[in-house]
Coordinates of C-alpha atoms and ligand atoms in Angstrom, one line a residue:
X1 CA -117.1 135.3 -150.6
X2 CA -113.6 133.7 -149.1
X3 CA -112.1 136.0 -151.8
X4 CA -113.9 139.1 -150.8
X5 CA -113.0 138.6 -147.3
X6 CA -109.3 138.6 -147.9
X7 CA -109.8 141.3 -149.9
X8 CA -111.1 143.7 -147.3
X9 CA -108.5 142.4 -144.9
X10 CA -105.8 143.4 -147.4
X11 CA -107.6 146.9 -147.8
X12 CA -108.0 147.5 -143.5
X13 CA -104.1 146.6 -143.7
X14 CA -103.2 149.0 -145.9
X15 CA -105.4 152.3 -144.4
X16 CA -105.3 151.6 -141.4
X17 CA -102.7 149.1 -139.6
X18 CA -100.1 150.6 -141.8
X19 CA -100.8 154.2 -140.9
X20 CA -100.9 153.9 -137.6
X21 CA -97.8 151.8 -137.0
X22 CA -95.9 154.4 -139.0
X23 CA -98.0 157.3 -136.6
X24 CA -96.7 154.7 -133.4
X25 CA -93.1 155.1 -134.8
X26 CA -93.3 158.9 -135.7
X27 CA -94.8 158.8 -131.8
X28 CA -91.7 156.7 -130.7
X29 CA -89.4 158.6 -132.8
X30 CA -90.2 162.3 -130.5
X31 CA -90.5 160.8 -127.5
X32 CA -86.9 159.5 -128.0
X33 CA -85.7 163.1 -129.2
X34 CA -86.8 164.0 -125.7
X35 CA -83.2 162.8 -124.7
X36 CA -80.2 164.9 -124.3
X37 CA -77.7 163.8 -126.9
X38 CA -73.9 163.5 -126.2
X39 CA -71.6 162.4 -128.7
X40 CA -68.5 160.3 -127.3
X41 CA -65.6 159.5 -129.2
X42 CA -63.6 155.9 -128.6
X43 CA -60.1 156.9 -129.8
X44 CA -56.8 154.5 -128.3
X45 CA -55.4 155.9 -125.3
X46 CA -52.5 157.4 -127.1
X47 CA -54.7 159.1 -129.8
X48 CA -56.4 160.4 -126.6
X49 CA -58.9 157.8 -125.2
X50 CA -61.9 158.7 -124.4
X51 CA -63.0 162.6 -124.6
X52 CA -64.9 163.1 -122.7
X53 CA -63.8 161.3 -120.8
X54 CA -65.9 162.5 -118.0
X55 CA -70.1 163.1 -118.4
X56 CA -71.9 165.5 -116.6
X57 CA -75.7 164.5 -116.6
X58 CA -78.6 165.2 -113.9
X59 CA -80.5 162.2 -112.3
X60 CA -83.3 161.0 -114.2
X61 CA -82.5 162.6 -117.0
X62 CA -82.5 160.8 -120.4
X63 CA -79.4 160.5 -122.0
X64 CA -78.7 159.0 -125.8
X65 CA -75.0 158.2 -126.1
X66 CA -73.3 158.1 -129.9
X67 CA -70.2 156.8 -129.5
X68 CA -67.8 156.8 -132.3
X69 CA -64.3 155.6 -133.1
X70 CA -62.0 156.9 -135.2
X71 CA -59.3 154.6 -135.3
X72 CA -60.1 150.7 -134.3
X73 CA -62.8 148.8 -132.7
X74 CA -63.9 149.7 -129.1
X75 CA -66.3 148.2 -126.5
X76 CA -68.1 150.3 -124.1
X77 CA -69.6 149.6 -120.7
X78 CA -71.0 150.6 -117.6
X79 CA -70.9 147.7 -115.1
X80 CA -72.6 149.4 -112.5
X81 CA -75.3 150.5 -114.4
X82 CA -75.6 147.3 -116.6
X83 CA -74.8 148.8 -119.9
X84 CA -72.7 148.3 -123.0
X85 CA -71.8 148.4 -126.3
X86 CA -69.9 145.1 -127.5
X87 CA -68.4 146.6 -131.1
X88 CA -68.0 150.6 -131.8
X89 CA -66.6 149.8 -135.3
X90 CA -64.7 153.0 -137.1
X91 CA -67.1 154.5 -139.5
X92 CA -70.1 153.8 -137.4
X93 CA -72.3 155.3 -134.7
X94 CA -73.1 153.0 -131.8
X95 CA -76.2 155.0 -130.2
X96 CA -77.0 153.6 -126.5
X97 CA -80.0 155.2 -123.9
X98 CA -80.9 155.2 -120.6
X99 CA -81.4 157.0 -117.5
X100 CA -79.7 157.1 -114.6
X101 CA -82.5 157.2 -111.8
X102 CA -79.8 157.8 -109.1
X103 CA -76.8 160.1 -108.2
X104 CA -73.4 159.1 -108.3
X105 CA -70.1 158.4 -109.9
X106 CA -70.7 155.1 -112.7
X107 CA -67.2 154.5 -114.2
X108 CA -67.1 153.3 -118.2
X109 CA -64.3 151.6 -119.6
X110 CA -63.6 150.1 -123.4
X111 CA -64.0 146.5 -123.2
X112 CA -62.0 145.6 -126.5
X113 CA -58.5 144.7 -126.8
X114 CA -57.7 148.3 -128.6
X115 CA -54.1 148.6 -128.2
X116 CA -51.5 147.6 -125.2
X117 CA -52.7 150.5 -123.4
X118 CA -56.7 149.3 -123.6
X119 CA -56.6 149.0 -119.8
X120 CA -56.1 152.6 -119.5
X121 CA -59.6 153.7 -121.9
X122 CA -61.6 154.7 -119.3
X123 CA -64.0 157.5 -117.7
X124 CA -66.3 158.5 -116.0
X125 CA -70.3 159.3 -115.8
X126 CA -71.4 161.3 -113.1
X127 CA -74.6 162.2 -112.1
X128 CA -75.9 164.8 -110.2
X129 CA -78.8 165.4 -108.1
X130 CA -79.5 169.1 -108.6
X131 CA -80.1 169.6 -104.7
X132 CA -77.4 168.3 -104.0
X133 CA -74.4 168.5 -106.6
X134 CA -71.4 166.7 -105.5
X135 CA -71.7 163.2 -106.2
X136 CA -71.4 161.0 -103.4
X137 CA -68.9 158.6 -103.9
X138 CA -69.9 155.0 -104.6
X139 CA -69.9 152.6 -101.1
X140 CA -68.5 149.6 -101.4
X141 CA -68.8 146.5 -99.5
X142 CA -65.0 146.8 -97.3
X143 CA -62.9 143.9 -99.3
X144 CA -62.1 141.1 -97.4
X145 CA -58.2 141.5 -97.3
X146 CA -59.0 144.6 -94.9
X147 CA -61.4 142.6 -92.9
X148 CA -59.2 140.2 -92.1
X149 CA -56.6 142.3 -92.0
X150 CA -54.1 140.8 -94.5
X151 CA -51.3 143.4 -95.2
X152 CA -51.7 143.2 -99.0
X153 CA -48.1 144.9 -99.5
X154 CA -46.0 143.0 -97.3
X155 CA -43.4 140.6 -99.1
X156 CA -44.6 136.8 -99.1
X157 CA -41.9 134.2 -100.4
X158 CA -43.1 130.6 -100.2
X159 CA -41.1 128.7 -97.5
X160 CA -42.3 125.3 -99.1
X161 CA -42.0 126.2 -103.3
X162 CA -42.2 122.5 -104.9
X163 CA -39.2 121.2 -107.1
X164 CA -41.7 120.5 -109.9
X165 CA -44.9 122.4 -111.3
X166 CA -47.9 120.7 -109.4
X167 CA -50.1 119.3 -112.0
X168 CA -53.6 118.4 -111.2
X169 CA -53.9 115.9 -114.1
X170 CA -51.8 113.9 -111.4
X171 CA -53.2 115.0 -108.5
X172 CA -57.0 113.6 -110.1
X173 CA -55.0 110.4 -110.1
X174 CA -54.2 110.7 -106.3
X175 CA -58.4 110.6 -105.1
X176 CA -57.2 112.5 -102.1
X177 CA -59.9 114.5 -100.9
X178 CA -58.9 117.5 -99.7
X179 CA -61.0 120.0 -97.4
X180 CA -60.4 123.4 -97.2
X181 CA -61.1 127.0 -98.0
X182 CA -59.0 127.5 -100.4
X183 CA -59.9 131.1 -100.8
X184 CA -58.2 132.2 -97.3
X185 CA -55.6 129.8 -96.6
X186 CA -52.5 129.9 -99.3
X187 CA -51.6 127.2 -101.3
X188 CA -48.0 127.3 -99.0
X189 CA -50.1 127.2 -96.1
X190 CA -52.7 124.0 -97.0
X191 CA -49.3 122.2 -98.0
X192 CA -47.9 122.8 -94.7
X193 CA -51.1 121.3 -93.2
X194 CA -51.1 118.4 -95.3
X195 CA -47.3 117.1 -95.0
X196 CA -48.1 117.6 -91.0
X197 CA -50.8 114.8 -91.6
X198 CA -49.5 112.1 -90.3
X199 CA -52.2 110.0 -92.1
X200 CA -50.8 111.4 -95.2
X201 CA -47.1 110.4 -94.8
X202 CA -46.5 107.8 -97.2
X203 CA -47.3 110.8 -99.8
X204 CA -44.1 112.8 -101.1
X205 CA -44.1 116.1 -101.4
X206 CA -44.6 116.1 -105.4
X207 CA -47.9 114.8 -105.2
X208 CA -49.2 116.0 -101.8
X209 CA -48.9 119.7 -104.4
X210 CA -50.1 117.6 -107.1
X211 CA -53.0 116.7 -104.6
X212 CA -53.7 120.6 -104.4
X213 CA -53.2 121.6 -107.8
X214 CA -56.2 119.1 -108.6
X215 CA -58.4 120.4 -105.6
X216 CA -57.6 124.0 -106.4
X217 CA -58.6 123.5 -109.9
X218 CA -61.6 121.8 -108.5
X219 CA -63.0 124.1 -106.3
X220 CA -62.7 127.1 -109.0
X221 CA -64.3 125.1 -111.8
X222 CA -63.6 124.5 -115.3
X223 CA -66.1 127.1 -116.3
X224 CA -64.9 130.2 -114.3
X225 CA -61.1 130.2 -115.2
X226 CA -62.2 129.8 -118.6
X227 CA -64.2 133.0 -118.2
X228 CA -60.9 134.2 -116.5
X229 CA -58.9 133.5 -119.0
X230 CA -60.8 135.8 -121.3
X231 CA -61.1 138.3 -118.7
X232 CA -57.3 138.2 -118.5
X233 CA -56.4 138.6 -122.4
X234 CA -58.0 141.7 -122.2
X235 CA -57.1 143.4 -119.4
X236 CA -54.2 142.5 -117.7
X237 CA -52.0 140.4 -120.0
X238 CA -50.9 143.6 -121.2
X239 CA -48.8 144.7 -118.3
X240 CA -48.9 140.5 -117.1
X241 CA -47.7 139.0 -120.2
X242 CA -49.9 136.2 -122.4
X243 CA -48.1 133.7 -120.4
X244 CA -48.3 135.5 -116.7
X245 CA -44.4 136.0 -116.6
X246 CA -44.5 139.6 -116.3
X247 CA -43.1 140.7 -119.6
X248 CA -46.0 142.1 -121.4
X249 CA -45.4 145.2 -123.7
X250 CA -47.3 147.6 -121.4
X251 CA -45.3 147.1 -118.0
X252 CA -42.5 148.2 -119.3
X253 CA -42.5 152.1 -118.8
X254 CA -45.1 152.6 -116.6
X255 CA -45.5 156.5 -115.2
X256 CA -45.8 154.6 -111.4
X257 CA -42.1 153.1 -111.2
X258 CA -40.2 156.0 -112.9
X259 CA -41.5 158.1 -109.1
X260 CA -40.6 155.3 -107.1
X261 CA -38.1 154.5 -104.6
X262 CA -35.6 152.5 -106.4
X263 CA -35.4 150.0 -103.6
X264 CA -39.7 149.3 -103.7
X265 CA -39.5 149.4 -107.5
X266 CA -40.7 146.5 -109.1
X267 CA -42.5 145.9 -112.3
X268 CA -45.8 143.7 -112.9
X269 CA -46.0 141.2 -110.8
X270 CA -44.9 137.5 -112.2
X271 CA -47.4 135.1 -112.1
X272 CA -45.6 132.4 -113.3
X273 CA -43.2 132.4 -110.1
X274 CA -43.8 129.6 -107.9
X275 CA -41.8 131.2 -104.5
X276 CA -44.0 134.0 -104.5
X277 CA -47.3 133.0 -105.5
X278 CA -48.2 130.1 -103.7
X279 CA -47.8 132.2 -100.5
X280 CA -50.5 134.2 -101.5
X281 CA -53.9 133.3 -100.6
X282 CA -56.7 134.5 -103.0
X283 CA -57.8 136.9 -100.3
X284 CA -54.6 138.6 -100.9
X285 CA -54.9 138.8 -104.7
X286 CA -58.1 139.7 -104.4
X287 CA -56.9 142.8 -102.5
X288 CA -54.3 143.9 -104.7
X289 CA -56.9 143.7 -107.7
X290 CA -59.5 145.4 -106.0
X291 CA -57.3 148.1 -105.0
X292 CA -54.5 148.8 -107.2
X293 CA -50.9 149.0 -106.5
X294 CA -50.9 152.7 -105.4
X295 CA -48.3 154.0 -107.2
X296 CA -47.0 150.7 -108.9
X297 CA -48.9 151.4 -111.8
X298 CA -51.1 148.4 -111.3
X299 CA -54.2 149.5 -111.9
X300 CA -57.9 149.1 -109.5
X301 CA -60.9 146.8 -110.8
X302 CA -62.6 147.8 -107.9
X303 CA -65.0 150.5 -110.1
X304 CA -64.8 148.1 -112.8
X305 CA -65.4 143.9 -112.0
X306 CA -67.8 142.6 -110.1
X307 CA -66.7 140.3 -107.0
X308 CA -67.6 137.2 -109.6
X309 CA -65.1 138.3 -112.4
X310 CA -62.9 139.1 -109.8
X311 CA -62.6 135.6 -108.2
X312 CA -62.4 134.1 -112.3
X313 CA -59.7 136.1 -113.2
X314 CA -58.0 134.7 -109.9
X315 CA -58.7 131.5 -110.6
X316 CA -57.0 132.0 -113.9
X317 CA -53.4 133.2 -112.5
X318 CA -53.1 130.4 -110.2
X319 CA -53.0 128.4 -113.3
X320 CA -49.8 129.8 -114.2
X321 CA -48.2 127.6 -111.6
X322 CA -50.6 125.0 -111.0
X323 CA -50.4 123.0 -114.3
X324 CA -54.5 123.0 -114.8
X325 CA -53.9 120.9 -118.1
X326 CA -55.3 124.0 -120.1
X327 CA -54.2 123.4 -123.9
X328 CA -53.7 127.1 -124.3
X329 CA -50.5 127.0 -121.8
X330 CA -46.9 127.4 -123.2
Ligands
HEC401 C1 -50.7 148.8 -116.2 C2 -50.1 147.5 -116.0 C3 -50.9 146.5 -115.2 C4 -52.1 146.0 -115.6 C5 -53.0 146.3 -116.8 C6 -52.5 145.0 -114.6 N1 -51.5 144.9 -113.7 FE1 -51.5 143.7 -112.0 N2 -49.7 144.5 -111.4 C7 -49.0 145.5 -112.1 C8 -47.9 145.9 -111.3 C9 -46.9 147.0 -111.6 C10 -47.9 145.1 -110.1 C11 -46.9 145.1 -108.9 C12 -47.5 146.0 -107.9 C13 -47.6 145.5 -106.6 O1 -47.3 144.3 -106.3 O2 -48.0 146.3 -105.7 C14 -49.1 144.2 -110.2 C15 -49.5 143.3 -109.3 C16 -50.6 142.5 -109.4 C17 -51.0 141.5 -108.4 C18 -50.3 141.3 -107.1 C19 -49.5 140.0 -107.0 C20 -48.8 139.8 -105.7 O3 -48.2 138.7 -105.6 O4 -48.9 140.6 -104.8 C21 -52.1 140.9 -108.8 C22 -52.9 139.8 -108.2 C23 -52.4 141.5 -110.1 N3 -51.5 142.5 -110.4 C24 -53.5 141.1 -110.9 C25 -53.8 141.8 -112.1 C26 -55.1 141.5 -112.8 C27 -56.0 140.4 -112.4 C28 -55.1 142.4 -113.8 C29 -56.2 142.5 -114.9 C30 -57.5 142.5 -114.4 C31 -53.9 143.2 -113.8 N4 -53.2 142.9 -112.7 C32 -53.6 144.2 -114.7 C33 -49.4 146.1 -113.3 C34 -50.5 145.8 -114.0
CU402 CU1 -59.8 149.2 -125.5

């Protein structure tokens, strides 16, 4: 009887649960073809990036995207529409879908380390609302530099640079708590407010910075300049350098400085210099990667990071002159 039982099951399986989930699949299979497919290719900005490297598609429509690459592994994403592709490998076809319920420009960029010019692999999907076919332009939230109204272009040496690299390790050592928001103020400027403490005057100098280094550090937390740190391999260490000085392969020719006045030239910014840096408050870093260097050939995020990313990355480059301890540091 037990036997008989599992028999039948066994035989309802096979006519009847099995056709039908291969009759769900077939059903699956031509709703999906219902979507408009465009093939996109990955290539390395100088075997021609992306092409296209800007979509046309109408608003609500479904779209199935095969992306291939040629040469070497790619990412893909769409930050503001919350999609990506981690790997495109060469030989393969990375098929994403969606739709994209709402007019507007969405920018894509490669997310892999493809070549020294990987910051440059991107594009653009725009959608269109048949009644109304120019995109609107994407608002943004004004960034706080303009709010505030830091001048993001204007010179800032350090009057107050310390003798020695301000290392939090120290600083930990010091238990001086220190209050402020570090995000507006410089690190030049919460220095200047510290040695004007009186109650702080048996400190020297060299640990009043060390003090800072320890509450900067502090305040970004562990956890977001790692996620910096990643953020920064891939997309700016190429113009930056690995270790923030400057130098990196892709700063060296850019199209920007060729056009510029000789006497505003200036290459990627060095992160690892001490006299300008700490003069900057994160507001104003903030500003410069938000916006780009109009003309200097450093490039905008604003399309690209969200305001979280932004602050880890920031949190990263202040490492390169406040000693954080991290064991990847030359
Ligand atoms: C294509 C090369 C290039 C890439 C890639 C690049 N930058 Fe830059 N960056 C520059 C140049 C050139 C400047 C100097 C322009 C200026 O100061 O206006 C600069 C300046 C800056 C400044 C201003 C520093 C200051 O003291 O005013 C910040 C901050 C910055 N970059 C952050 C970043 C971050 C973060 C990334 C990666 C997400 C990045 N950059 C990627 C070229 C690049
Ligand atoms: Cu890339």
């Amino acid at each position: 009887m037990k036997n008989e039982l599992f028999a039948l099951i066994i035989v309802l399986l096979i006519f009847i649960a099995f056709p039908a989930s291969l009759f769900a699949y077939q059903a699956w299979r031509t709703n999906t073809a219902d979507a408009r497919v465009i093939a996109l290719t990955a290539n390395a900005p100088n075997n021609g990036g992306w092409s296209p490297d800007t979509i046309r598609v109408r608003a609500g429509e479904r779209i199935r995207l095969r992306i291939s690459s040629p040469d070497v592994i790619h990412g893909f994403e769409i930050p503001a529409l919350g999609i990506r592709a981690d790997e495109i490998l060469p030989g393969h076809v990375e098929e994403i879908e969606f739709t994209a319920a709402r007019a507007g420009r969405y920018p894509f960029a490669c997310t892999r380390w493809c070549s020294a010019d990987h910051w440059r692999m991107r594009g653009v999907i725009e959608v269109i609302d048949p009644a109304n076919p120019n995109p609107p332009l994407p608002t943004f939230a004004s960034p706080l530099y303009q709010r505030l109204g830091i001048d993001i272009d204007a010179p800032h040496p350090a009057p107050n640079a310390p003798a020695l690299r301000p290392s939090a390790t120290r600083g930990a050592l010091l238990n001086l708590a220190i209050a402020d928001d570090a995000r507006v103020n410089s690190p030049s400027a919460v220095f200047a407010k510290l040695r004007g403490d009186p109650a702080l005057k048996s400190y020297s100098d060299a640990q009043l910075w060390d003090a800072l280094a320890f509450a900067w550090q502090r305040a970004a937390g562990n956890d977001a300049i790692a996620r910096g740190q990643k953020l920064f391999a891939r997309d700016c260490a190429a113009c930056h350098g690995e270790s923030g000085k400057g130098n990196g392969p892709a700063g060296r020719n850019l199209p920007g400085l060729a056009a510029m006045d000789p006497s505003l030239k200036r290459g990627p910014a060095d992160f690892t210099d001490a006299s300008q840096m700490l003069s900057a408050s994160d507001v104003l870093l903030q500003g410069k990667i938000v916006r780009g260097g109009m003309g200097t050939g450093m490039p905008e995020w604003r399309t690209l990071y969200t305001d979280q990313e932004m602050w880890e990355v920031i949190s990263y480059i202040r490492s390169f002159v406040l000693d954080y301890g991290l064991n990847e540091q030359k």
